[in-house]
Amino acid sequence: MNVVLLGIQGSGKGTQSDLLVEKYGLVHITTGGLFRQNIKQETRLGKIAKSFIDKGELVPDEYAFEIVSKALSSAKDGFILDGFPRNLEQTKFLLNKFEIDKVFLLELDDETAIERILARRQCKKCKKVYNILFQKPKVKNVCDICGGELILREDDNKKAICKRIEKFHHETEKVIKLFKEQSNFFSINATQSLSVISKEIISKIN
Ligand code: ADP
Ligand code: ZN
């Protein structure tokens, strides 16, 4: 089964992906995460991507294609795609290569999105995502799972967030419009609790 999760920054795509990975054993592909991994390892792709990511810009398609192709080729038994496609070119690229079984849109208003992103913290070591408002770690700034330090992502500052949200409305909304016309598209209210959202997703998958 191949699943695409769409939604504005902070709508909970990553968190829902983790839950689906656990339940269905799908491979979670997150282009943002893959870029950050490349930045950390100082690869060629990472060096290129960093300058765009820091500003809240999209990384040019050719690099997004490179990173996502590699990941998709090792997910033959099904994937959850999170953060791709973000524009129509990326959508064409994906649909040319893969059948998509379900598309979920996590719907959230801009204001709540910004509030959530500013409260987002990520484990430096294992990359698990927390939220200091409603998904707190047991000990402040410490990862429940691995004890790693929780940090704010470098691009989670107000300026870069607003830029990304603007890109979402400008580019990714066109992708949503396209998928919306298909019968395998489901829109979900992302202001609901994590467990209600995941139940809704699971009910549509089963
Ligand atoms: P967010 O959803 O909060 O923007 P992500 O982790 O999904 O966070 O993405 C972080 C950054 O990685 C984006 O701002 C963008 O620069 C880059 N990126 C992620 N996915 C793509 C993509 N499909 N195409 C181009 N750039 C991407
Ligand atoms: Zn951790």
Coordinates of N, CA and C and ligand atoms in Angstrom, one line a residue:
M1 N 0.8 -1.2 0.0 CA 0.0 0.0 0.0 C 0.9 1.3 0.0
N2 N 0.5 2.2 -0.9 CA 1.3 3.4 -1.0 C 0.4 4.6 -0.5
V3 N 0.9 5.3 0.5 CA 0.0 6.4 1.1 C 0.8 7.7 1.0
V4 N 0.0 8.8 0.6 CA 0.6 10.1 0.6 C -0.1 11.0 1.7
L5 N 0.7 11.6 2.5 CA 0.2 12.5 3.5 C 0.4 14.0 3.1
L6 N -0.6 14.7 3.0 CA -0.5 16.2 2.6 C -0.9 17.0 3.8
G7 N -0.4 18.2 3.9 CA -0.8 19.1 5.0 C 0.2 20.2 5.2
I8 N -0.3 21.3 5.8 CA 0.6 22.4 6.1 C 1.6 22.0 7.1
Q9 N 2.7 22.8 7.2 CA 3.7 22.6 8.2 C 3.0 22.5 9.6
G10 N 3.4 21.6 10.4 CA 2.9 21.5 11.7 C 1.5 20.8 11.8
S11 N 1.1 20.2 10.7 CA -0.3 19.6 10.8 C -0.2 18.2 11.3
G12 N 1.0 17.7 11.6 CA 1.2 16.4 12.2 C 1.4 15.2 11.3
K13 N 2.0 15.5 10.1 CA 2.3 14.4 9.1 C 3.3 13.4 9.7
G14 N 4.3 14.0 10.3 CA 5.4 13.1 10.8 C 4.9 12.2 11.9
T15 N 4.1 12.8 12.8 CA 3.6 12.0 14.0 C 2.7 10.9 13.5
Q16 N 1.8 11.3 12.6 CA 0.8 10.3 12.0 C 1.6 9.2 11.2
S17 N 2.6 9.6 10.6 CA 3.4 8.6 9.8 C 4.0 7.6 10.8
D18 N 4.6 8.1 11.9 CA 5.2 7.1 12.9 C 4.1 6.1 13.3
L19 N 2.9 6.6 13.6 CA 1.9 5.7 14.0 C 1.5 4.6 12.9
L20 N 1.5 5.1 11.7 CA 1.2 4.2 10.6 C 2.3 3.2 10.3
V21 N 3.5 3.6 10.5 CA 4.7 2.7 10.4 C 4.5 1.6 11.4
E22 N 4.2 1.9 12.6 CA 4.1 1.0 13.6 C 3.0 0.0 13.3
K23 N 1.8 0.5 12.8 CA 0.7 -0.4 12.6 C 0.8 -1.2 11.3
Y24 N 1.3 -0.7 10.2 CA 1.2 -1.4 8.9 C 2.6 -1.8 8.4
G25 N 3.7 -1.4 9.1 CA 5.0 -1.7 8.7 C 5.4 -1.1 7.3
L26 N 4.8 0.0 7.0 CA 5.2 0.7 5.8 C 6.5 1.5 6.0
V27 N 7.1 1.8 4.9 CA 8.4 2.6 5.0 C 8.0 4.1 5.0
H28 N 8.5 4.8 6.0 CA 8.2 6.3 6.1 C 9.2 7.0 5.3
I29 N 8.8 7.7 4.3 CA 9.7 8.6 3.5 C 9.4 10.0 3.7
T30 N 10.3 10.8 4.4 CA 10.1 12.2 4.6 C 11.2 12.9 3.9
T31 N 10.9 13.7 2.9 CA 11.9 14.4 2.2 C 12.7 15.4 3.0
G32 N 12.0 16.1 3.9 CA 12.6 17.0 4.8 C 13.6 16.3 5.7
G33 N 13.2 15.2 6.3 CA 14.1 14.4 7.1 C 15.3 13.9 6.3
L34 N 15.1 13.4 5.1 CA 16.2 12.9 4.3 C 17.2 14.1 4.0
F35 N 16.6 15.3 3.7 CA 17.5 16.4 3.5 C 18.3 16.7 4.7
R36 N 17.7 16.7 5.9 CA 18.4 17.0 7.1 C 19.5 16.0 7.4
Q37 N 19.2 14.7 7.1 CA 20.2 13.7 7.3 C 21.4 13.9 6.4
N38 N 21.1 14.3 5.2 CA 22.2 14.7 4.3 C 23.0 15.9 4.7
I39 N 22.3 16.8 5.3 CA 23.0 18.0 5.8 C 24.0 17.6 6.9
K40 N 23.5 16.8 7.8 CA 24.3 16.3 9.0 C 25.5 15.6 8.5
Q41 N 25.3 14.7 7.5 CA 26.4 13.9 7.0 C 27.3 14.7 6.0
E42 N 26.9 16.0 5.7 CA 27.7 16.9 4.9 C 27.9 16.3 3.5
T43 N 26.9 15.7 2.9 CA 27.0 15.1 1.5 C 26.8 16.3 0.5
R44 N 27.0 15.9 -0.7 CA 26.9 16.9 -1.8 C 25.4 17.5 -1.8
L45 N 24.5 16.5 -1.7 CA 23.1 17.0 -1.7 C 22.8 17.8 -0.4
G46 N 23.3 17.4 0.7 CA 23.1 18.2 1.9 C 23.6 19.6 1.8
K47 N 24.8 19.7 1.2 CA 25.4 21.1 1.1 C 24.5 22.0 0.2
I48 N 24.0 21.4 -0.8 CA 23.1 22.2 -1.7 C 21.8 22.5 -1.0
A49 N 21.2 21.5 -0.4 CA 19.9 21.7 0.2 C 19.9 22.7 1.4
K50 N 21.0 22.8 2.1 CA 21.0 23.6 3.3 C 20.7 25.1 3.0
S51 N 21.2 25.6 2.0 CA 21.0 27.0 1.7 C 19.6 27.3 1.4
F52 N 18.9 26.4 0.8 CA 17.4 26.6 0.5 C 16.6 26.4 1.8
I53 N 16.9 25.3 2.5 CA 16.1 25.0 3.7 C 16.2 26.1 4.8
D54 N 17.4 26.6 5.0 CA 17.6 27.7 6.0 C 16.7 28.9 5.7
K55 N 16.5 29.1 4.5 CA 15.7 30.3 4.1 C 14.2 30.0 4.0
G56 N 13.8 28.7 4.2 CA 12.4 28.3 4.1 C 12.0 28.2 2.6
E57 N 13.0 28.1 1.7 CA 12.6 27.9 0.3 C 12.5 26.4 0.0
L58 N 11.9 26.0 -1.0 CA 11.9 24.6 -1.5 C 13.2 24.3 -2.1
V59 N 13.7 23.1 -1.9 CA 14.9 22.7 -2.6 C 14.5 22.4 -4.0
P60 N 15.4 22.8 -5.0 CA 14.9 22.6 -6.4 C 14.6 21.2 -6.7
D61 N 13.6 21.0 -7.6 CA 13.0 19.7 -7.9 C 14.1 18.6 -8.2
E62 N 15.1 19.0 -9.0 CA 16.0 17.9 -9.4 C 16.6 17.2 -8.2
Y63 N 16.9 18.0 -7.1 CA 17.5 17.3 -5.9 C 16.4 16.6 -5.1
A64 N 15.2 17.2 -5.1 CA 14.1 16.5 -4.4 C 13.8 15.1 -5.1
F65 N 13.9 15.1 -6.4 CA 13.7 13.9 -7.2 C 14.8 12.9 -6.9
E66 N 16.0 13.4 -6.8 CA 17.1 12.5 -6.5 C 17.0 11.8 -5.2
I67 N 16.6 12.6 -4.2 CA 16.5 12.0 -2.8 C 15.3 11.1 -2.7
V68 N 14.2 11.5 -3.3 CA 13.0 10.7 -3.1 C 13.1 9.4 -4.0
S69 N 13.7 9.4 -5.1 CA 13.8 8.2 -6.0 C 14.5 7.1 -5.3
K70 N 15.6 7.5 -4.7 CA 16.4 6.5 -4.0 C 15.6 5.9 -2.8
A71 N 14.9 6.7 -2.1 CA 14.1 6.2 -1.0 C 13.0 5.3 -1.5
L72 N 12.3 5.8 -2.5 CA 11.2 5.0 -3.0 C 11.6 3.6 -3.6
S73 N 12.8 3.6 -4.2 CA 13.2 2.4 -4.8 C 13.5 1.3 -3.7
S74 N 13.6 1.7 -2.5 CA 13.8 0.6 -1.5 C 12.5 0.5 -0.6
A75 N 11.4 0.9 -1.2 CA 10.1 0.7 -0.4 C 9.1 0.0 -1.3
K76 N 9.5 -1.2 -1.8 CA 8.7 -1.9 -2.7 C 7.4 -2.5 -2.0
D77 N 7.4 -2.7 -0.7 CA 6.2 -3.2 -0.1 C 5.3 -2.1 0.5
G78 N 5.5 -0.9 0.1 CA 4.6 0.2 0.5 C 5.3 1.3 1.3
F79 N 4.7 2.5 1.1 CA 5.4 3.6 1.7 C 4.3 4.6 2.2
I80 N 4.8 5.4 3.2 CA 4.0 6.6 3.5 C 4.9 7.8 3.2
L81 N 4.4 8.6 2.3 CA 5.2 9.7 1.8 C 4.8 11.0 2.5
D82 N 5.7 11.7 3.0 CA 5.4 12.8 3.9 C 6.4 14.0 3.5
G83 N 5.8 15.0 2.9 CA 6.7 16.1 2.5 C 6.9 16.1 1.0
F84 N 6.4 15.2 0.3 CA 6.5 15.1 -1.2 C 5.2 14.4 -1.7
P85 N 4.6 14.9 -2.7 CA 4.9 16.1 -3.6 C 4.5 17.4 -3.0
R86 N 5.2 18.4 -3.3 CA 4.9 19.8 -2.8 C 4.5 20.7 -4.0
N87 N 4.7 20.3 -5.2 CA 4.2 21.1 -6.3 C 3.8 20.2 -7.4
L88 N 3.3 20.8 -8.5 CA 2.7 19.9 -9.6 C 3.7 19.1 -10.3
E89 N 4.9 19.7 -10.5 CA 6.0 18.9 -11.1 C 6.3 17.6 -10.3
Q90 N 6.4 17.8 -9.0 CA 6.7 16.7 -8.2 C 5.6 15.6 -8.2
T91 N 4.4 16.1 -8.3 CA 3.2 15.2 -8.4 C 3.3 14.4 -9.7
K92 N 3.6 15.0 -10.8 CA 3.7 14.3 -12.1 C 4.8 13.2 -12.0
F93 N 5.9 13.6 -11.4 CA 7.0 12.7 -11.2 C 6.6 11.5 -10.4
L94 N 5.9 11.7 -9.3 CA 5.4 10.6 -8.5 C 4.4 9.7 -9.2
L95 N 3.4 10.3 -9.8 CA 2.3 9.5 -10.4 C 2.8 8.8 -11.7
N96 N 3.9 9.2 -12.3 CA 4.5 8.5 -13.4 C 5.1 7.2 -13.0
K97 N 5.5 7.2 -11.7 CA 6.3 6.0 -11.3 C 5.5 5.1 -10.4
F98 N 4.5 5.6 -9.7 CA 3.9 4.8 -8.6 C 2.3 5.0 -8.7
E99 N 1.7 3.9 -8.2 CA 0.3 3.9 -8.0 C 0.1 4.4 -6.5
I100 N -0.8 5.4 -6.3 CA -1.0 5.8 -5.0 C -2.4 5.3 -4.5
D101 N -2.4 4.6 -3.4 CA -3.6 4.0 -2.9 C -4.5 4.9 -2.1
K102 N -3.9 5.7 -1.2 CA -4.7 6.7 -0.4 C -3.9 8.0 -0.3
V103 N -4.7 9.0 -0.3 CA -4.1 10.4 -0.1 C -4.9 11.0 1.1
F104 N -4.2 11.4 2.1 CA -4.8 12.1 3.3 C -4.3 13.5 3.4
L105 N -5.3 14.4 3.6 CA -4.9 15.8 3.8 C -5.2 16.1 5.3
L106 N -4.2 16.6 6.0 CA -4.4 17.0 7.4 C -4.7 18.5 7.4
E107 N -5.9 18.9 7.6 CA -6.3 20.3 7.5 C -6.1 21.1 8.7
L108 N -5.4 22.2 8.6 CA -5.1 23.1 9.8 C -5.0 24.5 9.3
D109 N -5.5 25.4 10.2 CA -5.3 26.9 9.8 C -3.9 27.4 10.1
D110 N -3.5 28.5 9.4 CA -2.2 29.0 9.5 C -1.8 29.3 10.9
E111 N -2.7 30.0 11.6 CA -2.4 30.4 12.9 C -2.0 29.3 13.9
T112 N -2.8 28.3 13.9 CA -2.5 27.1 14.7 C -1.2 26.4 14.3
A113 N -1.0 26.4 12.9 CA 0.2 25.8 12.4 C 1.4 26.5 12.9
I114 N 1.4 27.8 12.9 CA 2.6 28.5 13.4 C 2.8 28.3 14.9
E115 N 1.7 28.3 15.6 CA 1.8 28.1 17.0 C 2.5 26.7 17.3
R116 N 2.0 25.7 16.6 CA 2.5 24.4 16.8 C 4.0 24.2 16.4
I117 N 4.4 24.8 15.3 CA 5.8 24.7 14.9 C 6.7 25.3 15.9
L118 N 6.3 26.5 16.4 CA 7.2 27.1 17.4 C 7.3 26.3 18.7
A119 N 6.3 25.5 18.9 CA 6.4 24.6 20.1 C 7.0 23.2 19.8
R120 N 7.4 23.1 18.6 CA 8.0 21.8 18.2 C 9.4 21.6 18.6
R121 N 9.7 20.5 19.1 CA 11.1 20.2 19.5 C 11.5 18.8 18.9
Q122 N 12.7 18.6 18.5 CA 13.1 17.3 17.9 C 14.3 16.7 18.7
C123 N 14.3 15.4 18.9 CA 15.5 14.8 19.5 C 16.7 14.9 18.5
K124 N 17.8 15.4 19.1 CA 19.0 15.5 18.3 C 19.5 14.2 17.8
K125 N 19.3 13.1 18.6 CA 19.8 11.8 18.3 C 18.9 11.0 17.4
C126 N 17.6 10.7 18.0 CA 16.8 9.7 17.2 C 15.7 10.4 16.4
K127 N 15.7 11.7 16.4 CA 14.8 12.5 15.6 C 13.3 12.5 15.9
K128 N 13.0 11.9 17.0 CA 11.5 11.9 17.5 C 11.1 13.3 17.7
V129 N 9.8 13.6 17.3 CA 9.3 14.9 17.4 C 8.4 15.1 18.6
Y130 N 8.6 16.1 19.4 CA 7.7 16.4 20.5 C 7.1 17.8 20.3
N131 N 6.2 18.2 21.2 CA 5.6 19.5 21.2 C 5.5 19.9 22.7
I132 N 6.1 21.1 23.0 CA 6.2 21.5 24.4 C 4.8 21.9 25.0
L133 N 3.8 22.0 24.1 CA 2.5 22.4 24.5 C 1.6 21.1 24.8
F134 N 1.6 20.2 23.8 CA 0.6 19.1 24.0 C 1.2 17.7 23.7
Q135 N 2.5 17.6 23.6 CA 3.1 16.3 23.4 C 4.5 16.3 24.1
K136 N 4.4 16.6 25.4 CA 5.6 16.9 26.2 C 6.4 15.7 26.5
P137 N 7.7 15.8 26.6 CA 8.5 14.7 27.0 C 8.4 14.5 28.5
K138 N 8.7 13.4 29.1 CA 8.5 13.2 30.5 C 9.4 14.1 31.3
V139 N 10.7 14.3 30.8 CA 11.6 15.2 31.5 C 11.9 16.3 30.5
K140 N 11.8 17.5 31.0 CA 12.0 18.7 30.1 C 13.3 18.6 29.2
N141 N 13.1 18.8 27.9 CA 14.2 18.8 27.0 C 15.0 17.5 26.8
V142 N 14.4 16.4 27.3 CA 15.1 15.1 27.2 C 14.2 14.1 26.5
C143 N 14.7 13.4 25.5 CA 13.9 12.5 24.7 C 13.5 11.3 25.6
D144 N 12.2 10.9 25.6 CA 11.7 9.8 26.3 C 12.4 8.5 25.9
I145 N 12.7 8.4 24.6 CA 13.1 7.1 24.0 C 14.6 6.9 24.2
C146 N 15.4 7.9 23.9 CA 16.9 7.7 23.8 C 17.7 8.6 24.8
G147 N 17.0 9.5 25.5 CA 17.7 10.4 26.4 C 18.4 11.5 25.7
G148 N 18.2 11.6 24.4 CA 18.9 12.7 23.6 C 18.3 14.1 24.0
E149 N 19.1 15.1 23.6 CA 18.6 16.5 23.8 C 17.6 16.9 22.8
L150 N 16.6 17.6 23.3 CA 15.5 18.1 22.4 C 15.8 19.5 21.9
I151 N 15.8 19.7 20.6 CA 16.2 21.0 20.1 C 15.1 21.6 19.1
L152 N 15.2 22.9 18.9 CA 14.3 23.5 18.0 C 15.0 23.4 16.6
R153 N 14.3 23.0 15.6 CA 14.9 22.9 14.3 C 15.4 24.3 13.8
E154 N 16.5 24.4 13.1 CA 17.1 25.7 12.7 C 16.1 26.5 11.8
D155 N 15.3 25.7 11.0 CA 14.4 26.5 10.1 C 13.0 26.7 10.8
D156 N 12.9 26.4 12.0 CA 11.7 26.6 12.8 C 11.7 28.0 13.5
N157 N 12.1 29.0 12.7 CA 12.0 30.4 13.2 C 10.9 31.1 12.4
K158 N 10.4 32.1 13.0 CA 9.2 32.8 12.4 C 9.3 33.1 11.0
K159 N 10.5 33.6 10.6 CA 10.6 34.1 9.2 C 10.6 32.9 8.2
A160 N 11.3 31.8 8.5 CA 11.4 30.7 7.6 C 10.0 29.9 7.6
I161 N 9.4 29.9 8.8 CA 8.1 29.3 8.9 C 7.0 30.0 7.9
C162 N 7.0 31.3 8.0 CA 6.1 32.1 7.2 C 6.3 31.8 5.7
K163 N 7.6 31.8 5.4 CA 8.0 31.5 4.0 C 7.4 30.2 3.5
R164 N 7.6 29.2 4.4 CA 7.2 27.8 4.1 C 5.7 27.7 3.9
I165 N 5.0 28.4 4.8 CA 3.5 28.4 4.8 C 3.0 29.1 3.5
E166 N 3.7 30.2 3.1 CA 3.4 30.9 1.9 C 3.6 29.9 0.7
K167 N 4.7 29.2 0.7 CA 4.9 28.2 -0.4 C 3.8 27.1 -0.4
F168 N 3.4 26.7 0.8 CA 2.4 25.7 0.9 C 1.1 26.2 0.2
H169 N 0.7 27.5 0.5 CA -0.5 28.0 -0.1 C -0.3 28.2 -1.6
H170 N 0.9 28.6 -2.0 CA 1.1 28.9 -3.4 C 1.3 27.7 -4.3
E171 N 2.1 26.7 -3.8 CA 2.4 25.5 -4.6 C 1.6 24.3 -4.2
T172 N 1.6 23.9 -2.9 CA 1.1 22.6 -2.5 C -0.4 22.6 -2.6
E173 N -1.1 23.7 -2.5 CA -2.5 23.8 -2.7 C -3.0 23.3 -4.0
K174 N -2.1 23.5 -5.0 CA -2.5 23.0 -6.4 C -2.4 21.5 -6.4
V175 N -1.5 20.9 -5.7 CA -1.4 19.5 -5.6 C -2.7 18.9 -4.9
I176 N -3.1 19.6 -3.9 CA -4.3 19.2 -3.1 C -5.5 19.2 -4.0
K177 N -5.6 20.3 -4.8 CA -6.7 20.4 -5.7 C -6.8 19.3 -6.7
L178 N -5.6 18.9 -7.2 CA -5.6 17.8 -8.1 C -6.0 16.4 -7.5
F179 N -5.4 16.1 -6.3 CA -5.8 14.9 -5.6 C -7.2 14.9 -5.2
K180 N -7.8 16.0 -4.8 CA -9.1 16.1 -4.3 C -10.2 15.6 -5.3
E181 N -9.9 15.6 -6.5 CA -10.8 15.1 -7.5 C -10.9 13.6 -7.6
Q182 N -9.9 12.9 -6.9 CA -9.9 11.4 -6.9 C -10.6 10.8 -5.8
S183 N -11.1 9.6 -6.0 CA -11.9 8.9 -5.0 C -11.1 8.5 -3.8
N184 N -9.8 8.4 -3.9 CA -9.0 7.9 -2.8 C -8.4 9.0 -1.9
F185 N -9.0 10.2 -2.0 CA -8.6 11.4 -1.3 C -9.5 11.6 0.0
F186 N -8.8 11.8 1.1 CA -9.6 12.0 2.4 C -9.0 13.2 3.1
S187 N -9.9 14.1 3.5 CA -9.5 15.3 4.2 C -9.9 15.1 5.7
I188 N -8.9 15.4 6.6 CA -9.1 15.2 8.0 C -8.8 16.4 8.8
N189 N -9.6 16.7 9.8 CA -9.5 17.9 10.6 C -8.3 17.7 11.6
A190 N -7.2 18.4 11.3 CA -6.0 18.2 12.1 C -5.9 18.9 13.4
T191 N -7.1 19.6 13.8 CA -7.1 20.2 15.1 C -7.5 19.2 16.2
Q192 N -8.0 18.0 15.7 CA -8.4 16.9 16.6 C -7.2 16.3 17.3
S193 N -7.4 15.5 18.3 CA -6.3 14.9 19.0 C -5.6 13.9 18.1
L194 N -4.3 13.6 18.4 CA -3.6 12.7 17.6 C -4.3 11.3 17.4
S195 N -4.9 10.8 18.5 CA -5.5 9.5 18.4 C -6.7 9.5 17.6
V196 N -7.5 10.6 17.7 CA -8.7 10.7 16.8 C -8.3 10.7 15.3
I197 N -7.3 11.5 15.0 CA -6.8 11.6 13.7 C -6.3 10.3 13.2
S198 N -5.5 9.6 14.0 CA -5.0 8.3 13.5 C -6.1 7.3 13.3
K199 N -7.1 7.3 14.2 CA -8.3 6.4 14.0 C -9.0 6.7 12.7
E200 N -9.2 8.0 12.4 CA -9.8 8.3 11.1 C -9.0 7.8 9.9
I201 N -7.7 8.0 10.0 CA -6.9 7.5 8.9 C -7.0 6.0 8.8
I202 N -6.9 5.3 9.9 CA -6.9 3.8 9.9 C -8.2 3.3 9.3
S203 N -9.3 4.0 9.7 CA -10.6 3.5 9.2 C -10.8 3.7 7.7
K204 N -10.1 4.6 7.2 CA -10.1 4.8 5.7 C -9.2 3.8 5.0
I205 N -8.1 3.4 5.7 CA -7.2 2.4 5.1 C -7.8 1.0 5.1
N206 N -8.5 0.7 6.2 CA -9.0 -0.7 6.3 C -10.2 -1.0 5.4
Ligands
ADP1 P1 8.0 21.5 7.1 O1 6.8 20.6 6.7 O2 7.8 22.0 8.4 O3 8.3 22.5 6.0 P2 9.9 19.4 6.3 O4 10.8 18.7 7.2 O5 8.8 18.7 5.6 O6 9.3 20.6 7.2 O7 10.8 20.2 5.2 C1 11.9 21.0 5.6 C2 12.5 21.7 4.3 O8 13.0 20.7 3.4 C3 11.5 22.5 3.4 O9 11.3 23.8 3.9 C4 12.2 22.4 2.1 O10 13.3 23.3 2.0 C5 12.8 21.0 2.1 N1 11.9 20.1 1.4 C6 11.2 19.0 2.0 N2 10.5 18.4 1.1 C7 10.7 19.0 -0.1 C8 10.3 18.7 -1.4 N3 9.4 17.8 -1.7 N4 10.7 19.6 -2.4 C9 11.6 20.5 -2.1 N5 12.0 20.8 -0.9 C10 11.6 20.0 0.1
ZN2 ZN 15.7 10.4 21.0

